[in-house]
Amino acid sequence: MIRTAAPADVPVIHAMVRELAEYEKALHEAEATEEQLHEALFGERPAAYAHIAESDDGEVAGFALWFLNFSTWRGVHGIYLEDLYVRPERRGGGHGKALLAELARICVERGYGRLEWSVLNWNAPSIAFYESLGARPQDEWTVYRLTDGALAGLGGASGGRTSA
């Protein structure tokens, strides 16, 4: 049911990224191209990894796209799950759980200390699913993000530069 993504999967991963963005009411923010995803997943220095969930009929049911993070407190890597998506017509078939179980297996096998992800506060079905697996929200943390003009402004400021 779960396999490592291959270069030929990039078009369907890209399509599902857009489906997820539409579900999350943010399709206008989904700017990544197939070429960017291919480079990120299969380029000379991959920045991310992906797994595909297939149904019994061989059709792609969903995917998980993830990358490594690092905990200075634990001193080991972890996995940050960027996207977990199962197509609506395939939900309830165990694909989401199987994708998370595969990532948990990778964590255990490699000695990683955490498997983390974010979920929108309004996404009650996903929250209930994650909590049914034993995941718990980290309510004491607030995510901050710099993008677009704010990122360019700070990145271009002389105070943010370091000398070699």
Backbone as JSON, one array per atom type, in Angstrom:
{
  "sequence": "MIRTAAPADVPVIHAMVRELAEYEKALHEAEATEEQLHEALFGERPAAYAHIAESDDGEVAGFALWFLNFSTWRGVHGIYLEDLYVRPERRGGGHGKALLAELARICVERGYGRLEWSVLNWNAPSIAFYESLGARPQDEWTVYRLTDGALAGLGGASGGRTSA",
  "N": [[0.82, -1.19, 0.0], [2.01, 1.25, 0.69], [4.66, 3.08, -0.73], [7.95, 4.26, -1.62], [8.2, 7.38, -3.22], [8.68, 7.88, -6.73], [10.47, 9.4, -9.52], [8.59, 9.47, -11.63], [6.24, 9.9, -10.3], [5.93, 12.58, -9.79], [4.11, 14.33, -11.3], [1.54, 13.48, -10.3], [1.88, 13.89, -7.57], [2.2, 16.66, -7.56], [-0.35, 17.39, -8.51], [-1.9, 16.49, -6.33], [-0.89, 18.11, -4.29], [-1.95, 20.54, -5.06], [-4.67, 19.88, -4.85], [-4.83, 19.54, -2.09], [-4.19, 22.13, -1.26], [-6.41, 23.47, -2.25], [-8.44, 22.28, -0.7], [-7.66, 23.29, 1.75], [-8.37, 25.87, 1.45], [-6.61, 27.61, 0.15], [-5.62, 27.68, -2.44], [-4.65, 29.68, -4.12], [-2.18, 30.2, -3.04], [-0.55, 28.11, -3.7], [2.11, 27.74, -5.36], [4.18, 26.16, -6.3], [5.92, 24.4, -8.84], [5.85, 21.54, -11.06], [8.45, 21.05, -11.85], [9.95, 22.24, -9.8], [9.2, 20.61, -7.64], [10.21, 18.17, -8.55], [12.99, 18.7, -8.53], [13.36, 19.22, -5.78], [12.74, 16.75, -4.67], [14.18, 14.8, -6.14], [16.53, 15.83, -7.08], [20.06, 16.75, -7.3], [20.78, 17.29, -4.65], [18.61, 16.29, -2.62], [15.93, 17.89, -0.94], [13.67, 17.12, 0.26], [11.41, 14.37, 0.87], [9.24, 11.75, -0.29], [6.36, 9.68, 0.07], [4.12, 7.36, -1.36], [0.73, 6.41, -1.27], [-0.99, 3.66, -2.35], [-4.01, 2.33, -3.68], [-5.79, -0.82, -3.6], [-6.39, -1.27, -6.24], [-4.26, -0.23, -7.55], [-4.22, 2.47, -8.01], [-3.18, 5.82, -7.24], [-3.7, 6.9, -4.05], [-3.01, 8.74, -2.12], [-0.51, 10.83, -0.5], [2.56, 11.46, 1.3], [4.67, 14.05, 2.14], [7.81, 14.96, 3.23], [10.49, 16.17, 5.37], [13.77, 16.29, 6.9], [14.23, 17.43, 10.22], [15.88, 18.94, 13.06], [16.53, 18.41, 16.46], [17.85, 20.33, 18.91], [17.63, 19.91, 21.59], [17.17, 17.19, 21.95], [19.19, 16.18, 20.43], [19.12, 14.79, 18.06], [17.92, 13.94, 14.75], [14.62, 14.52, 13.39], [11.45, 13.95, 11.83], [9.72, 16.19, 9.81], [6.56, 16.48, 8.78], [5.41, 17.75, 5.98], [3.25, 17.68, 4.15], [0.35, 15.73, 4.26], [-1.87, 13.85, 2.55], [-4.86, 12.44, 1.49], [-6.83, 11.43, -1.12], [-10.24, 12.49, -1.4], [-12.17, 10.5, -2.19], [-10.89, 8.22, -1.45], [-10.56, 8.2, 1.23], [-10.77, 6.86, 4.56], [-9.94, 4.35, 4.07], [-7.62, 3.54, 5.3], [-5.28, 4.59, 4.32], [-4.08, 7.06, 5.12], [-3.32, 6.51, 7.77], [-1.55, 4.43, 7.25], [0.46, 5.78, 5.84], [1.42, 7.54, 7.86], [2.26, 5.61, 9.7], [4.37, 4.46, 8.28], [6.19, 6.61, 8.22], [6.63, 6.86, 10.98], [7.83, 4.39, 11.41], [10.22, 4.76, 9.99], [11.35, 6.77, 11.59], [11.76, 5.36, 14.02], [13.46, 3.28, 13.14], [15.72, 4.73, 12.3], [16.48, 6.11, 14.53], [15.41, 8.62, 15.01], [13.98, 11.34, 16.85], [11.43, 12.55, 16.79], [8.24, 12.93, 15.21], [6.64, 15.28, 13.51], [4.06, 17.67, 12.67], [1.87, 20.14, 11.22], [-1.5, 21.28, 11.65], [-4.46, 22.75, 10.42], [-6.46, 24.79, 12.52], [-9.24, 24.63, 12.17], [-9.69, 22.18, 11.03], [-11.28, 19.79, 11.9], [-11.88, 16.97, 11.33], [-9.34, 15.92, 10.63], [-7.84, 16.53, 12.91], [-9.14, 14.95, 14.84], [-8.55, 12.43, 13.77], [-5.69, 12.38, 13.96], [-5.37, 12.58, 16.74], [-6.55, 10.19, 17.47], [-4.57, 8.43, 16.89], [-2.75, 8.87, 18.83], [-1.31, 11.21, 18.71], [-0.55, 14.47, 19.92], [-1.57, 17.87, 20.39], [0.61, 20.72, 20.3], [0.12, 23.01, 22.1], [1.34, 25.12, 23.4], [3.08, 26.38, 21.72], [3.54, 28.78, 19.14], [3.37, 29.2, 15.71], [5.49, 31.1, 13.67], [6.03, 33.06, 10.74], [7.95, 34.3, 8.07], [7.48, 35.79, 4.96], [7.55, 36.67, 1.46], [7.47, 40.16, 1.04], [8.21, 40.88, 3.69], [10.11, 38.94, 4.32], [12.03, 39.42, 2.31], [12.67, 42.04, 2.98], [13.84, 41.8, 5.57], [15.88, 40.0, 4.99], [17.4, 41.49, 3.25], [18.34, 43.5, 4.79], [21.01, 45.22, 6.32], [21.6, 44.57, 8.93], [21.04, 41.88, 9.16], [23.05, 40.51, 7.95], [26.0, 38.52, 7.85], [29.53, 38.43, 8.31], [32.23, 36.78, 6.68]],
  "CA": [[0.0, 0.0, 0.0], [2.88, 2.42, 0.77], [5.94, 2.94, -1.4], [8.71, 5.49, -1.81], [7.87, 8.05, -4.47], [9.64, 7.82, -7.83], [10.35, 10.58, -10.37], [7.36, 9.43, -12.43], [5.12, 10.3, -9.45], [5.89, 14.03, -9.59], [2.86, 14.97, -11.73], [0.42, 13.19, -9.41], [2.15, 14.59, -6.31], [1.88, 18.07, -7.82], [-1.81, 17.5, -8.55], [-2.44, 16.34, -4.98], [-0.53, 19.33, -3.54], [-2.96, 21.54, -5.44], [-5.94, 19.45, -4.25], [-4.73, 19.85, -0.67], [-4.28, 23.59, -1.12], [-7.81, 23.85, -2.47], [-9.15, 21.84, 0.5], [-7.28, 24.2, 2.84], [-8.83, 27.2, 1.06], [-5.42, 28.42, -0.13], [-5.09, 27.31, -3.75], [-3.92, 30.82, -4.65], [-0.83, 30.21, -2.47], [0.17, 26.92, -4.18], [2.89, 28.23, -6.5], [5.22, 25.21, -6.68], [5.76, 23.76, -10.15], [6.33, 20.15, -11.12], [9.92, 21.09, -11.94], [10.48, 22.51, -8.46], [9.02, 19.41, -6.84], [11.17, 17.16, -9.02], [14.32, 19.07, -8.03], [13.37, 19.07, -4.33], [12.65, 15.33, -4.3], [15.07, 13.9, -6.87], [17.69, 16.55, -7.59], [21.39, 16.35, -6.82], [20.75, 17.35, -3.18], [17.18, 16.31, -2.26], [15.55, 18.64, 0.25], [12.46, 16.52, 0.81], [11.17, 12.97, 0.51], [7.81, 11.51, -0.4], [5.83, 8.33, 0.0], [2.86, 7.26, -2.07], [-0.22, 5.39, -0.85], [-1.75, 3.13, -3.47], [-5.15, 1.48, -3.37], [-5.69, -2.19, -4.1], [-6.49, -1.24, -7.7], [-3.03, 0.36, -8.09], [-4.37, 3.92, -8.17], [-2.6, 6.63, -6.17], [-4.74, 7.35, -3.12], [-2.53, 9.85, -1.32], [0.94, 10.97, -0.37], [3.17, 12.18, 2.42], [5.9, 14.73, 1.75], [8.45, 15.26, 4.5], [11.92, 16.49, 5.37], [14.39, 16.14, 8.21], [14.53, 18.57, 11.08], [16.85, 18.56, 14.08], [16.23, 18.9, 17.81], [19.04, 20.57, 19.72], [17.39, 19.39, 22.93], [17.33, 15.74, 21.92], [20.45, 15.88, 19.77], [18.89, 13.88, 16.93], [16.97, 14.36, 13.73], [13.22, 14.13, 13.41], [10.77, 14.15, 10.55], [8.65, 17.16, 9.75], [5.62, 16.11, 7.73], [4.91, 18.97, 5.34], [1.92, 17.41, 3.6], [-0.27, 14.41, 4.28], [-3.12, 14.04, 1.82], [-5.53, 11.28, 0.9], [-7.92, 11.92, -1.96], [-11.53, 12.3, -0.7], [-12.84, 9.23, -2.52], [-10.09, 7.11, -0.9], [-10.48, 8.35, 2.69], [-11.42, 5.8, 5.33], [-9.37, 3.06, 3.67], [-6.39, 3.26, 6.03], [-4.09, 5.12, 3.65], [-3.44, 8.08, 5.96], [-2.68, 5.82, 8.9], [-0.41, 3.67, 6.73], [1.53, 6.74, 5.55], [2.01, 7.96, 9.13], [2.96, 4.46, 10.27], [5.65, 4.33, 7.57], [7.1, 7.65, 8.72], [6.99, 6.48, 12.35], [8.78, 3.28, 11.29], [11.49, 5.36, 9.6], [11.88, 7.43, 12.79], [12.24, 4.34, 14.95], [14.59, 2.58, 12.52], [16.88, 5.61, 12.18], [16.77, 6.76, 15.8], [14.89, 9.99, 15.04], [13.26, 11.55, 18.09], [10.11, 13.14, 16.67], [7.48, 13.05, 13.97], [5.83, 16.47, 13.78], [3.36, 18.29, 11.56], [0.9, 21.18, 11.6], [-2.85, 21.08, 11.13], [-5.27, 23.95, 10.58], [-7.33, 24.71, 13.7], [-10.62, 24.32, 11.79], [-9.75, 20.87, 10.37], [-11.69, 18.85, 12.96], [-11.71, 15.55, 11.0], [-7.92, 15.56, 10.7], [-7.43, 16.59, 14.32], [-9.66, 13.74, 15.49], [-7.76, 11.3, 13.25], [-4.35, 12.42, 14.55], [-5.47, 12.27, 18.17], [-6.87, 8.76, 17.61], [-3.3, 7.71, 16.76], [-1.91, 9.2, 19.97], [-0.66, 12.51, 18.54], [-1.08, 15.51, 20.8], [-1.23, 19.23, 19.94], [1.61, 21.46, 21.05], [-0.61, 24.27, 22.25], [2.14, 26.2, 23.98], [3.92, 26.95, 20.67], [2.89, 29.51, 18.06], [4.2, 29.24, 14.51], [5.71, 32.4, 13.03], [6.49, 32.88, 9.37], [8.3, 35.44, 7.22], [7.38, 35.5, 3.53], [7.39, 37.77, 0.52], [8.13, 41.43, 1.33], [8.83, 40.88, 5.02], [11.31, 38.1, 4.22], [13.0, 40.16, 1.5], [13.11, 43.21, 3.75], [14.76, 41.39, 6.62], [17.05, 39.38, 4.36], [18.21, 42.5, 2.58], [18.79, 44.49, 5.77], [22.42, 45.03, 6.68], [21.67, 43.97, 10.25], [20.87, 40.45, 9.07], [24.18, 39.92, 7.25], [27.16, 38.14, 8.64], [30.75, 38.46, 7.5], [33.0, 35.54, 6.76]],
  "C": [[0.86, 1.26, 0.0], [4.2, 2.12, 0.08], [6.63, 4.3, -1.46], [8.36, 6.08, -3.16], [9.03, 7.91, -5.46], [9.47, 9.07, -8.69], [9.06, 10.61, -11.2], [6.13, 9.85, -11.63], [4.96, 11.82, -9.32], [4.6, 14.66, -10.1], [1.68, 14.7, -10.8], [0.64, 13.81, -8.03], [1.79, 16.06, -6.46], [0.37, 18.28, -7.84], [-2.41, 17.41, -7.15], [-2.06, 17.52, -4.08], [-1.57, 20.41, -3.82], [-4.34, 21.17, -4.87], [-5.95, 19.78, -2.76], [-4.86, 21.35, -0.44], [-5.71, 24.08, -1.31], [-8.65, 23.47, -1.25], [-8.89, 22.8, 1.67], [-7.61, 25.65, 2.52], [-7.67, 28.15, 0.75], [-4.8, 28.06, -1.48], [-4.26, 28.44, -4.37], [-2.49, 30.9, -4.12], [0.03, 29.06, -2.99], [0.88, 27.28, -5.49], [3.9, 27.22, -7.03], [4.88, 24.58, -8.04], [6.21, 22.3, -10.06], [7.85, 20.12, -11.15], [10.54, 21.34, -10.57], [10.34, 21.28, -7.56], [10.01, 18.32, -7.26], [12.56, 17.45, -8.47], [14.4, 18.84, -6.52], [13.42, 17.6, -3.91], [13.75, 14.46, -4.91], [16.29, 14.59, -7.46], [18.98, 16.05, -6.99], [21.46, 16.33, -5.29], [19.29, 17.43, -2.73], [16.94, 17.05, -0.94], [14.36, 18.02, 0.95], [12.33, 15.1, 0.26], [9.66, 12.77, 0.43], [7.52, 10.02, -0.45], [4.44, 8.4, -0.63], [2.02, 6.15, -1.45], [-1.0, 4.96, -2.09], [-2.9, 2.27, -2.96], [-4.93, 0.1, -3.96], [-5.74, -2.25, -5.62], [-5.27, -0.6, -8.36], [-3.09, 1.86, -8.31], [-3.75, 4.65, -6.98], [-3.73, 7.2, -5.33], [-4.32, 8.57, -2.34], [-1.03, 9.88, -1.26], [1.3, 11.63, 0.94], [4.46, 12.77, 1.9], [6.53, 15.26, 3.02], [9.91, 15.63, 4.31], [12.45, 16.32, 6.79], [14.47, 17.48, 8.93], [15.52, 18.08, 12.13], [16.46, 19.2, 15.4], [17.55, 19.09, 18.56], [18.86, 20.02, 21.13], [17.58, 17.89, 22.98], [18.62, 15.31, 21.25], [20.33, 14.94, 18.59], [17.91, 14.52, 15.94], [15.55, 13.94, 14.1], [12.68, 14.3, 12.01], [9.73, 15.23, 10.74], [7.8, 16.8, 8.53], [5.01, 17.39, 7.17], [3.49, 18.78, 4.84], [1.55, 15.95, 3.8], [-1.63, 14.6, 3.62], [-3.59, 12.7, 1.28], [-6.72, 11.84, 0.13], [-9.26, 11.57, -1.31], [-12.19, 10.96, -0.96], [-12.11, 8.02, -1.96], [-9.98, 7.17, 0.63], [-11.26, 7.24, 3.38], [-10.88, 4.42, 5.0], [-8.06, 2.71, 4.35], [-5.14, 3.83, 5.4], [-3.35, 6.16, 4.49], [-2.69, 7.46, 7.13], [-1.45, 5.07, 8.42], [0.75, 4.6, 6.39], [2.21, 7.2, 6.85], [2.78, 6.82, 9.79], [4.31, 4.25, 9.59], [6.65, 5.38, 8.05], [7.53, 7.37, 10.16], [8.01, 5.34, 12.33], [10.16, 3.81, 10.91], [12.13, 6.04, 10.81], [12.49, 6.41, 13.74], [13.49, 3.66, 14.4], [15.86, 3.43, 12.53], [17.24, 6.33, 13.48], [16.34, 8.22, 15.86], [13.98, 10.15, 16.25], [11.83, 12.04, 17.97], [9.54, 12.97, 15.26], [6.49, 14.17, 14.23], [5.16, 16.95, 12.5], [2.44, 19.36, 12.11], [-0.45, 20.82, 10.99], [-3.62, 22.38, 11.38], [-6.26, 23.76, 11.72], [-8.75, 24.29, 13.35], [-10.79, 22.91, 11.23], [-10.06, 19.76, 11.39], [-11.54, 17.38, 12.56], [-10.25, 15.1, 11.09], [-7.43, 15.55, 12.14], [-7.9, 15.34, 15.06], [-8.88, 12.51, 15.06], [-6.39, 11.26, 13.92], [-4.39, 12.04, 16.03], [-5.82, 10.81, 18.41], [-5.62, 7.89, 17.51], [-2.35, 7.97, 17.93], [-1.15, 10.51, 19.83], [-1.33, 13.54, 19.43], [-0.66, 16.89, 20.29], [-0.18, 19.85, 20.87], [1.08, 22.87, 21.24], [0.25, 25.43, 22.76], [3.05, 26.88, 22.96], [3.06, 27.66, 19.63], [3.85, 29.58, 16.89], [4.28, 30.67, 14.01], [6.3, 32.15, 11.66], [6.81, 34.24, 8.76], [8.17, 35.01, 5.77], [7.4, 36.81, 2.75], [8.16, 39.01, 0.95], [8.83, 41.46, 2.67], [10.12, 40.06, 5.01], [12.4, 38.83, 3.44], [13.55, 41.36, 2.26], [14.11, 42.85, 4.82], [16.02, 40.8, 6.03], [17.95, 40.36, 3.66], [18.76, 43.55, 3.53], [20.23, 44.18, 6.19], [22.59, 44.37, 8.05], [21.56, 42.45, 10.24], [22.05, 39.75, 8.42], [25.29, 39.57, 8.22], [28.38, 38.2, 7.73], [31.53, 37.19, 7.72], [34.4, 35.8, 7.23]]
}
